[in-house]
């Protein structure tokens, strides 16, 4: 699977449809934090611009990565050397 296809698949996370009680769910892709960061930096030339603590059950750290040239972005949640892709886009 190409990296582009992986990124498109990654945005199929937990989504809430505004104004509706329905939700769309899918398993979040997760990997070792070092692997995720290396991929974001080397394959997509993204850099972190916002880092903060999430108010979730895992008390994870959320990070927004962007590439200002290609205008792509990725949001990851990290905890204990595990990172999950929460969303991607352009």
PDB file of C-alpha atoms in Angstrom, residues 35-72:
ATOM      1  CA  UNK A  35       8.216   5.241  13.332  1.00  0.00           C
ATOM      2  CA  UNK A  36       5.266   7.653  13.047  1.00  0.00           C
ATOM      3  CA  UNK A  37       7.442  10.734  13.610  1.00  0.00           C
ATOM      4  CA  UNK A  38      10.091   9.517  11.172  1.00  0.00           C
ATOM      5  CA  UNK A  39       7.430   8.957   8.514  1.00  0.00           C
ATOM      6  CA  UNK A  40       5.870  12.392   9.033  1.00  0.00           C
ATOM      7  CA  UNK A  41       9.264  14.100   8.851  1.00  0.00           C
ATOM      8  CA  UNK A  42      10.896  12.121   6.032  1.00  0.00           C
ATOM      9  CA  UNK A  43       8.036  11.025   3.769  1.00  0.00           C
ATOM     10  CA  UNK A  44       5.711  13.984   4.151  1.00  0.00           C
ATOM     11  CA  UNK A  45       8.099  16.756   5.242  1.00  0.00           C
ATOM     12  CA  UNK A  46       5.718  17.709   8.030  1.00  0.00           C
ATOM     13  CA  UNK A  47       6.778  19.438  11.236  1.00  0.00           C
ATOM     14  CA  UNK A  48       4.901  19.747  14.543  1.00  0.00           C
ATOM     15  CA  UNK A  49       3.363  23.152  15.173  1.00  0.00           C
ATOM     16  CA  UNK A  50       1.023  22.535  18.124  1.00  0.00           C
ATOM     17  CA  UNK A  51       1.492  20.074  20.995  1.00  0.00           C
ATOM     18  CA  UNK A  52      -0.869  19.731  23.935  1.00  0.00           C
ATOM     19  CA  UNK A  53      -2.432  17.373  26.446  1.00  0.00           C
ATOM     20  CA  UNK A  54      -5.738  15.840  25.378  1.00  0.00           C
ATOM     21  CA  UNK A  55      -8.722  15.511  27.670  1.00  0.00           C
ATOM     22  CA  UNK A  56      -9.229  11.845  26.811  1.00  0.00           C
ATOM     23  CA  UNK A  57      -9.244   8.692  28.936  1.00  0.00           C
ATOM     24  CA  UNK A  58      -5.645   7.880  27.988  1.00  0.00           C
ATOM     25  CA  UNK A  59      -4.412  11.396  28.844  1.00  0.00           C
ATOM     26  CA  UNK A  60      -2.538  11.346  25.543  1.00  0.00           C
ATOM     27  CA  UNK A  61      -0.524  14.110  23.947  1.00  0.00           C
ATOM     28  CA  UNK A  62      -2.016  15.494  20.727  1.00  0.00           C
ATOM     29  CA  UNK A  63       0.231  16.960  18.038  1.00  0.00           C
ATOM     30  CA  UNK A  64      -0.653  18.820  14.858  1.00  0.00           C
ATOM     31  CA  UNK A  65       1.921  18.344  12.074  1.00  0.00           C
ATOM     32  CA  UNK A  66       1.906  20.397   8.867  1.00  0.00           C
ATOM     33  CA  UNK A  67       3.763  20.835   5.609  1.00  0.00           C
ATOM     34  CA  UNK A  68       3.249  24.487   4.607  1.00  0.00           C
ATOM     35  CA  UNK A  69       4.451  23.852   1.051  1.00  0.00           C
ATOM     36  CA  UNK A  70       2.068  21.001   0.188  1.00  0.00           C
ATOM     37  CA  UNK A  71      -0.523  22.179   2.725  1.00  0.00           C
ATOM     38  CA  UNK A  72      -0.916  18.701   4.214  1.00  0.00           C
TER      39      UNK A  72
END
